Coordinates of C-alpha atoms and ligand atoms in Angstrom, one line a residue:
X1 CA -15.2 -95.3 94.8
X2 CA -13.7 -94.0 97.9
X3 CA -13.3 -90.4 96.4
X4 CA -16.6 -90.4 94.7
X5 CA -18.2 -91.4 98.2
X6 CA -16.0 -89.6 100.7
X7 CA -18.2 -86.7 101.0
X8 CA -21.6 -88.6 101.6
X9 CA -20.0 -90.8 104.0
X10 CA -18.8 -87.6 105.8
X11 CA -22.3 -86.2 105.8
X12 CA -23.7 -89.6 106.8
X13 CA -21.0 -90.0 109.6
X14 CA -20.7 -93.5 108.7
X15 CA -18.6 -95.7 106.3
X16 CA -20.0 -98.8 104.7
X17 CA -18.9 -101.8 107.0
X18 CA -18.9 -104.1 104.0
X19 CA -16.4 -102.1 102.2
X20 CA -14.0 -102.0 105.4
X21 CA -14.1 -105.7 105.7
X22 CA -13.4 -105.8 102.1
X23 CA -10.4 -103.7 102.3
X24 CA -9.5 -105.5 105.5
X25 CA -9.7 -109.0 103.8
X26 CA -7.5 -107.8 101.1
X27 CA -5.0 -106.8 103.8
X28 CA -5.2 -103.2 102.8
X29 CA -6.1 -101.9 106.2
X30 CA -2.8 -103.0 107.9
X31 CA -0.3 -103.5 104.7
X32 CA 2.7 -103.5 107.0
X33 CA 1.6 -107.0 108.5
X34 CA 3.8 -109.8 107.2
X35 CA 2.7 -111.9 104.4
X36 CA 2.8 -115.1 106.7
X37 CA -0.1 -113.5 108.5
X38 CA -2.1 -112.4 105.4
X39 CA -0.7 -109.1 105.1
X40 CA 1.4 -107.2 102.3
X41 CA 4.6 -107.1 104.2
X42 CA 5.1 -103.5 103.0
X43 CA 8.0 -101.5 104.4
X44 CA 7.2 -98.2 106.3
X45 CA 8.0 -96.3 103.0
X46 CA 5.6 -98.2 100.8
X47 CA 3.0 -98.4 103.5
X48 CA 3.2 -94.7 103.8
X49 CA 2.8 -93.9 100.0
X50 CA -0.5 -96.1 100.4
X51 CA -1.5 -94.5 103.4
X52 CA -0.9 -90.9 101.8
X53 CA -3.0 -91.8 98.8
X54 CA -6.0 -93.2 100.9
X55 CA -5.5 -89.8 103.1
X56 CA -6.0 -87.8 100.0
X57 CA -9.3 -89.2 99.2
X58 CA -10.8 -89.8 102.7
X59 CA -9.6 -89.1 106.2
X60 CA -12.2 -91.3 107.6
X61 CA -11.0 -94.4 105.9
X62 CA -7.5 -93.4 106.6
X63 CA -8.3 -93.1 110.2
X64 CA -9.8 -96.6 110.1
X65 CA -6.5 -97.8 108.8
X66 CA -4.5 -96.2 111.1
X67 CA -6.3 -97.7 114.0
X68 CA -6.2 -101.3 112.4
X69 CA -2.6 -100.8 111.8
X70 CA -1.9 -99.7 115.4
X71 CA -3.8 -102.7 116.7
X72 CA -1.8 -105.0 114.4
X73 CA 1.6 -103.3 115.2
X74 CA 0.9 -103.8 119.0
X75 CA 0.1 -107.3 118.4
X76 CA 3.3 -107.8 116.3
X77 CA 5.5 -106.1 118.8
X78 CA 4.2 -107.6 122.2
X79 CA 2.3 -110.8 121.3
X80 CA 3.8 -114.4 121.5
X81 CA 4.2 -116.2 118.3
X82 CA 1.0 -118.1 119.3
X83 CA -1.0 -115.3 119.9
X84 CA 0.4 -113.5 116.6
X85 CA -0.9 -116.6 114.6
X86 CA -4.1 -116.2 116.6
X87 CA -4.9 -112.7 116.1
X88 CA -3.0 -111.3 113.1
X89 CA -4.8 -113.4 110.4
X90 CA -7.9 -111.9 111.8
X91 CA -7.0 -108.5 111.2
X92 CA -5.9 -109.2 107.6
X93 CA -9.1 -111.5 107.2
X94 CA -11.8 -108.8 107.2
X95 CA -12.4 -108.3 111.1
X96 CA -11.9 -104.8 112.2
X97 CA -10.0 -103.5 115.3
X98 CA -9.3 -100.2 117.3
X99 CA -6.8 -99.4 120.1
X100 CA -8.0 -97.8 123.2
X101 CA -5.6 -96.0 125.4
X102 CA -7.2 -92.5 126.3
X103 CA -9.6 -91.9 129.1
X104 CA -11.6 -88.8 130.3
X105 CA -8.9 -88.0 132.8
X106 CA -5.9 -89.5 131.0
X107 CA -5.5 -87.8 127.6
X108 CA -2.1 -86.2 127.1
X109 CA -1.0 -87.9 130.3
X110 CA -1.5 -91.5 129.7
X111 CA 0.0 -92.3 133.3
X112 CA -3.2 -91.2 134.6
X113 CA -5.0 -94.1 133.1
X114 CA -7.4 -96.1 135.5
X115 CA -8.6 -99.1 133.7
X116 CA -7.7 -102.3 135.6
X117 CA -6.9 -105.5 134.4
X118 CA -6.8 -108.2 137.0
X119 CA -6.1 -112.0 136.8
X120 CA -8.8 -114.5 137.9
X121 CA -7.7 -118.2 137.2
X122 CA -7.2 -118.7 133.5
X123 CA -9.0 -115.5 132.8
X124 CA -8.4 -111.6 133.1
X125 CA -11.2 -109.1 134.3
X126 CA -11.1 -105.6 132.8
X127 CA -12.8 -102.7 134.3
X128 CA -12.5 -99.0 132.9
X129 CA -13.5 -96.5 130.3
X130 CA -12.1 -95.6 127.3
X131 CA -12.9 -92.5 125.3
X132 CA -12.6 -91.1 121.6
X133 CA -11.5 -94.5 120.4
X134 CA -11.1 -94.2 116.4
X135 CA -13.0 -97.0 114.7
X136 CA -14.4 -98.6 117.9
X137 CA -17.8 -98.5 116.3
X138 CA -16.8 -100.8 113.6
X139 CA -14.5 -102.9 115.7
X140 CA -14.7 -106.6 116.3
X141 CA -11.6 -106.7 118.3
X142 CA -10.4 -104.0 120.8
X143 CA -6.7 -103.6 121.9
X144 CA -7.4 -102.2 125.5
X145 CA -4.4 -100.9 127.5
X146 CA -4.7 -100.8 131.4
X147 CA -3.0 -101.2 134.4
X148 CA -2.8 -104.4 136.1
X149 CA -4.4 -104.5 139.3
X150 CA -2.9 -107.3 141.4
X151 CA 0.4 -109.0 142.1
X152 CA -1.2 -112.4 141.4
X153 CA -1.4 -111.4 137.8
X154 CA 2.0 -110.0 137.7
X155 CA 3.9 -112.6 139.2
X156 CA 2.0 -115.4 137.5
X157 CA 2.2 -114.1 134.3
X158 CA 5.8 -112.8 134.7
X159 CA 7.1 -116.2 135.6
X160 CA 5.0 -117.8 132.6
X161 CA 6.5 -115.6 130.0
X162 CA 9.9 -115.7 131.7
X163 CA 9.7 -111.8 131.5
X164 CA 10.8 -111.1 135.1
X165 CA 8.8 -108.9 137.3
X166 CA 11.1 -105.9 137.7
X167 CA 9.4 -102.7 139.0
X168 CA 7.5 -100.6 136.5
X169 CA 6.1 -103.3 134.6
X170 CA 2.6 -102.0 135.5
X171 CA 0.4 -102.3 132.4
X172 CA -1.2 -104.8 130.0
X173 CA -2.6 -104.6 126.5
X174 CA -5.5 -107.0 126.0
X175 CA -7.4 -108.1 123.2
X176 CA -10.8 -107.9 123.7
X177 CA -13.6 -109.1 121.4
X178 CA -16.0 -106.3 121.2
X179 CA -19.1 -108.9 121.7
X180 CA -17.8 -109.9 125.2
X181 CA -20.2 -109.4 127.9
X182 CA -19.6 -106.1 129.8
X183 CA -18.2 -104.1 126.7
X184 CA -20.4 -101.2 125.7
X185 CA -19.5 -99.2 122.7
X186 CA -21.0 -95.8 122.5
X187 CA -20.5 -93.4 119.5
X188 CA -19.0 -89.8 120.0
X189 CA -21.6 -87.6 118.6
X190 CA -20.9 -85.3 115.7
X191 CA -17.0 -85.2 115.8
X192 CA -15.5 -82.1 114.0
X193 CA -13.9 -84.1 111.5
X194 CA -13.2 -87.5 110.2
X195 CA -16.7 -87.9 110.8
X196 CA -17.1 -91.2 109.4
X197 CA -14.3 -92.8 111.3
X198 CA -16.5 -94.4 114.1
X199 CA -15.0 -92.7 117.0
X200 CA -16.5 -94.3 120.2
X201 CA -16.2 -94.5 123.9
X202 CA -15.8 -98.0 125.5
X203 CA -17.1 -99.0 128.8
X204 CA -15.7 -102.2 130.2
X205 CA -17.7 -103.4 133.2
X206 CA -16.3 -106.7 134.6
X207 CA -15.3 -107.8 131.0
X208 CA -13.9 -111.3 131.2
X209 CA -11.4 -112.7 128.6
X210 CA -8.9 -115.6 128.5
X211 CA -5.7 -114.7 129.9
X212 CA -4.2 -115.8 126.7
X213 CA -5.6 -112.5 125.3
X214 CA -2.9 -110.4 127.3
X215 CA -0.4 -109.7 124.8
X216 CA 3.1 -111.2 125.7
X217 CA 1.3 -112.8 128.6
X218 CA 3.0 -110.2 131.1
X219 CA 2.9 -106.9 132.5
X220 CA 5.1 -104.3 130.8
X221 CA 5.9 -100.6 131.6
X222 CA 3.2 -98.4 130.3
X223 CA 5.2 -96.0 128.5
X224 CA 6.7 -98.9 126.5
X225 CA 3.4 -100.1 125.6
X226 CA 1.8 -96.9 124.6
X227 CA 4.8 -95.3 122.9
X228 CA 5.2 -98.3 120.7
X229 CA 1.6 -98.3 119.7
X230 CA 1.7 -94.4 119.2
X231 CA 4.9 -94.4 117.2
X232 CA 2.7 -96.7 114.4
X233 CA -0.2 -94.2 114.9
X234 CA 2.2 -91.2 114.3
X235 CA 3.9 -92.5 111.2
X236 CA 0.5 -93.5 109.8
X237 CA -1.3 -90.2 110.7
X238 CA 1.8 -88.2 109.3
X239 CA 1.3 -90.0 105.9
X240 CA -2.2 -89.2 106.0
X241 CA -1.6 -85.7 106.5
X242 CA 0.6 -85.6 103.3
X243 CA -2.4 -87.0 101.5
X244 CA -4.7 -84.1 103.0
X245 CA -2.0 -81.7 101.8
X246 CA -1.9 -83.3 98.2
X247 CA -5.9 -83.2 98.0
X248 CA -5.7 -79.5 99.0
X249 CA -2.9 -78.7 96.6
X250 CA -4.6 -80.2 93.8
X251 CA -7.9 -78.4 94.5
X252 CA -6.4 -75.1 95.1
X253 CA -4.1 -75.1 92.0
X254 CA -7.1 -76.1 89.7
X255 CA -9.4 -73.3 91.0
X256 CA -6.8 -70.7 90.8
X257 CA -6.0 -71.7 87.5
X258 CA -9.4 -71.7 86.1
X259 CA -11.4 -69.1 88.1
X260 CA -11.0 -65.5 87.0
X261 CA -11.5 -62.2 88.9
X262 CA -10.3 -58.9 87.8
X263 CA -9.8 -60.2 84.4
X264 CA -7.1 -62.9 85.0
X265 CA -6.9 -66.3 87.0
X266 CA -6.7 -66.1 90.5
X267 CA -3.3 -67.7 90.3
X268 CA -2.0 -64.6 88.5
X269 CA -2.9 -62.4 91.6
X270 CA 0.3 -62.4 93.7
X271 CA -1.4 -63.0 97.0
X272 CA -3.0 -65.9 95.7
X273 CA 0.1 -67.3 94.0
X274 CA 1.8 -67.1 97.5
X275 CA -0.9 -69.3 98.9
X276 CA -0.1 -71.8 96.3
X277 CA 3.7 -71.7 97.0
X278 CA 3.0 -71.9 100.7
X279 CA 0.6 -75.1 100.0
X280 CA 3.3 -76.7 97.8
X281 CA 6.1 -76.0 100.3
X282 CA 3.7 -77.6 103.1
X283 CA 3.3 -80.7 101.1
X284 CA 6.9 -81.2 100.0
X285 CA 8.2 -80.5 103.5
X286 CA 5.7 -83.0 105.0
X287 CA 6.5 -85.5 102.4
X288 CA 10.5 -85.2 103.1
X289 CA 9.8 -85.3 106.8
X290 CA 7.8 -88.6 106.2
X291 CA 10.1 -90.2 103.9
X292 CA 12.8 -89.4 106.4
X293 CA 11.1 -91.0 109.1
X294 CA 10.1 -94.0 107.2
X295 CA 13.6 -94.6 106.2
X296 CA 14.7 -94.6 109.9
X297 CA 11.9 -97.4 110.3
X298 CA 13.2 -99.4 107.6
X299 CA 16.7 -99.0 108.2
X300 CA 16.1 -99.7 112.2
X301 CA 17.9 -96.2 112.7
X302 CA 18.1 -95.2 116.4
X303 CA 16.7 -91.9 115.1
X304 CA 13.3 -93.4 114.4
X305 CA 11.5 -92.4 117.5
X306 CA 12.4 -88.7 117.2
X307 CA 12.0 -88.8 113.3
X308 CA 8.6 -90.1 113.8
X309 CA 7.4 -87.4 116.2
X310 CA 8.9 -84.7 113.9
X311 CA 7.2 -86.3 110.8
X312 CA 4.0 -86.3 112.7
X313 CA 4.5 -82.7 114.1
X314 CA 5.4 -81.3 110.6
X315 CA 2.7 -82.9 108.7
X316 CA -0.1 -82.4 111.1
X317 CA 0.6 -78.7 111.3
X318 CA 1.2 -78.2 107.6
X319 CA -2.0 -80.1 106.8
X320 CA -3.9 -77.9 109.3
X321 CA -2.5 -74.7 107.8
X322 CA -2.6 -76.1 104.5
X323 CA -6.2 -76.9 104.3
X324 CA -7.1 -73.5 105.8
X325 CA -5.0 -72.0 103.0
X326 CA -6.9 -74.0 100.3
X327 CA -10.3 -73.0 101.8
X328 CA -8.9 -69.4 101.4
X329 CA -8.1 -69.8 97.9
X330 CA -11.5 -71.5 96.9
X331 CA -13.2 -69.0 99.1
X332 CA -17.0 -69.3 98.8
X333 CA -16.5 -72.2 96.4
X334 CA -14.8 -74.2 99.4
X335 CA -16.6 -73.0 102.3
X336 CA -19.4 -75.6 102.3
X337 CA -19.9 -79.1 103.3
X338 CA -19.4 -81.1 100.2
X339 CA -16.4 -79.6 99.0
X340 CA -13.2 -81.8 99.8
X341 CA -11.3 -78.7 101.2
X342 CA -13.9 -77.9 103.7
X343 CA -13.7 -81.4 104.7
X344 CA -9.8 -81.6 104.7
X345 CA -9.9 -78.3 106.9
X346 CA -12.1 -79.9 109.7
X347 CA -10.2 -83.4 109.2
X348 CA -6.6 -81.7 109.5
X349 CA -7.4 -79.9 112.6
X350 CA -7.9 -83.0 114.5
X351 CA -4.6 -84.5 113.3
X352 CA -2.9 -81.8 115.7
X353 CA -4.6 -83.3 118.5
X354 CA -4.2 -87.2 118.0
X355 CA -1.3 -89.4 118.6
X356 CA 0.5 -86.7 120.4
X357 CA -0.8 -83.3 120.2
X358 CA 1.1 -80.4 118.8
X359 CA 2.3 -79.5 122.4
X360 CA 3.2 -82.9 123.4
X361 CA 5.2 -83.3 120.1
X362 CA 7.0 -80.1 120.9
X363 CA 7.8 -81.3 124.3
X364 CA 9.3 -84.5 123.1
X365 CA 11.4 -82.7 120.5
X366 CA 12.5 -80.3 123.1
X367 CA 13.7 -83.2 125.4
X368 CA 15.4 -84.6 122.5
X369 CA 17.3 -81.5 121.8
X370 CA 18.0 -81.1 125.5
X371 CA 19.2 -84.6 125.8
X372 CA 21.6 -84.4 123.0
X373 CA 23.0 -80.9 124.3
Ligands
LIG1 P1 -5.8 -82.7 127.4 O1 -4.7 -83.9 127.4 O2 -6.8 -82.4 128.2 O3 -5.1 -81.5 126.6 C1 -5.7 -80.2 126.2 C2 -4.8 -79.4 125.7 O4 -3.6 -79.1 126.5 C3 -4.0 -79.9 124.4 O5 -3.6 -78.8 123.4 C4 -2.7 -80.6 125.0 O6 -1.8 -80.5 123.9 C5 -2.4 -79.5 125.9 N1 -1.4 -80.0 127.3 C6 -1.9 -81.0 128.0 N2 -0.9 -81.4 128.7 C7 0.3 -80.4 128.5 C8 1.5 -80.3 129.0 N3 2.1 -80.9 129.9 N4 2.2 -79.2 128.3 C9 1.6 -78.4 127.3 N5 0.6 -78.7 126.8 C10 -0.3 -79.5 127.4 N6 -7.7 -92.1 122.1 C11 -7.4 -93.4 121.9 O7 -7.1 -94.1 122.9 N7 -7.6 -94.0 120.7 C12 -7.9 -93.5 119.5 O8 -8.1 -94.3 118.6 C13 -8.1 -92.0 119.6 N8 -8.5 -91.5 118.5 C14 -8.9 -90.2 118.5 C15 -9.3 -89.4 117.3 C16 -9.5 -88.1 117.4 C17 -10.2 -87.5 116.1 C18 -9.6 -87.3 118.6 C19 -9.8 -85.9 118.6 C20 -9.1 -88.3 119.8 C21 -8.7 -89.5 119.7 N9 -8.1 -90.1 120.9 C22 -8.0 -91.5 120.8 C23 -8.0 -89.4 122.0 C24 -6.8 -88.5 122.0 O9 -5.5 -89.3 122.1 C25 -6.6 -87.4 123.0 O10 -7.6 -86.6 122.5 C26 -5.2 -86.8 123.1 O11 -4.3 -87.7 123.6 C27 -5.4 -85.4 123.8 O12 -6.1 -85.7 125.1 P2 -7.1 -84.8 125.6 O13 -8.2 -84.6 124.4 O14 -7.5 -85.3 126.8 O15 -6.5 -83.4 125.7

């Protein structure tokens, strides 16, 4: 069903919400959530294999999975047991979620975030503007990252949660129902790729939710909050890119084996054969990088962070180049909307921007190298 409809959804720029809710209710959109909360309790390797499969069919559905998983992971990591029991079953029960960090002036540099969260009695009030939030158009729950605005919230929340109020605890992640008064969700018009993933900007204008929606009940350092959420997103995107590469490899190989020019199948012309070899190397290398990173997650290895950045960087770059190569092999046959390699080409390019752009990944990898020198 997903493979057959992916192109139509891409052209329409929308996914059937019933399908998303159905996948969500089966726990498929965040399969790493423990079974106790209605998930499948998959480890990173198994969740990755599933993500790659979905990514090979439709990057928009895979993007929605990544967002749902990122929201669930943030809740798993930072929420109190009561909050986990309140929110996770909703994410495995058919409700949809998105995670909002980025702002117009805070893209690569999330420390420039200006969304403010202030405590007011038993509630918190959010003001700010998030941009390009994947799946926000479909979401029932928004996990919003912001800076806490007042000492009162920090002091009260810190003492309640027993977290201490050390300097640098400047941010919170808040679960905001999308239908809360003051929330306005506006679709990003005509995205280059993943066109049906429901990217949207979110305005938060005096949005009031119970203080129990602040994950963990306390402020934390912004880098800790966003890096934790992004690490999940990176792993998911990396596996999604493996899926893009597999789809492209299959399409390119099939075309090169069957279409003839100059009296021979394309694949027998050495320059085309080289394209196939390069695509194969790209898919295998990305797969190995993802397998290694997932192993690090599953073993709790200290290498997990750098292995995840490496996997994301390798997979996204390989997918962008690999999809371009696939279009080259198919030429006019793959140069139109309606062909999976054309869609892959657009989708893959965006993977070099999100969850840490190529440049941000390179800077993180360079810092790792310098740190271990
Ligand atoms: P900028 O930060 O302005 O960067 C522009 C270019 O400059 C990039 O190439 C960048 O790598 C480079 N650059 C910036 N600083 C440096 C530096 N110090 N050194 C070297 N190079 C640098 N946000 C969310 O919160 N939630 C989502 O679900 C989400 N989904 C997204 C989905 C898509 C398809 C896209 C396109 C974006 C999404 N975003 C989301 C936003 C995304 O996280 C940002 O686009 C990304 O962080 C880059 O920020 P920017 O676009 O503002 O680019």
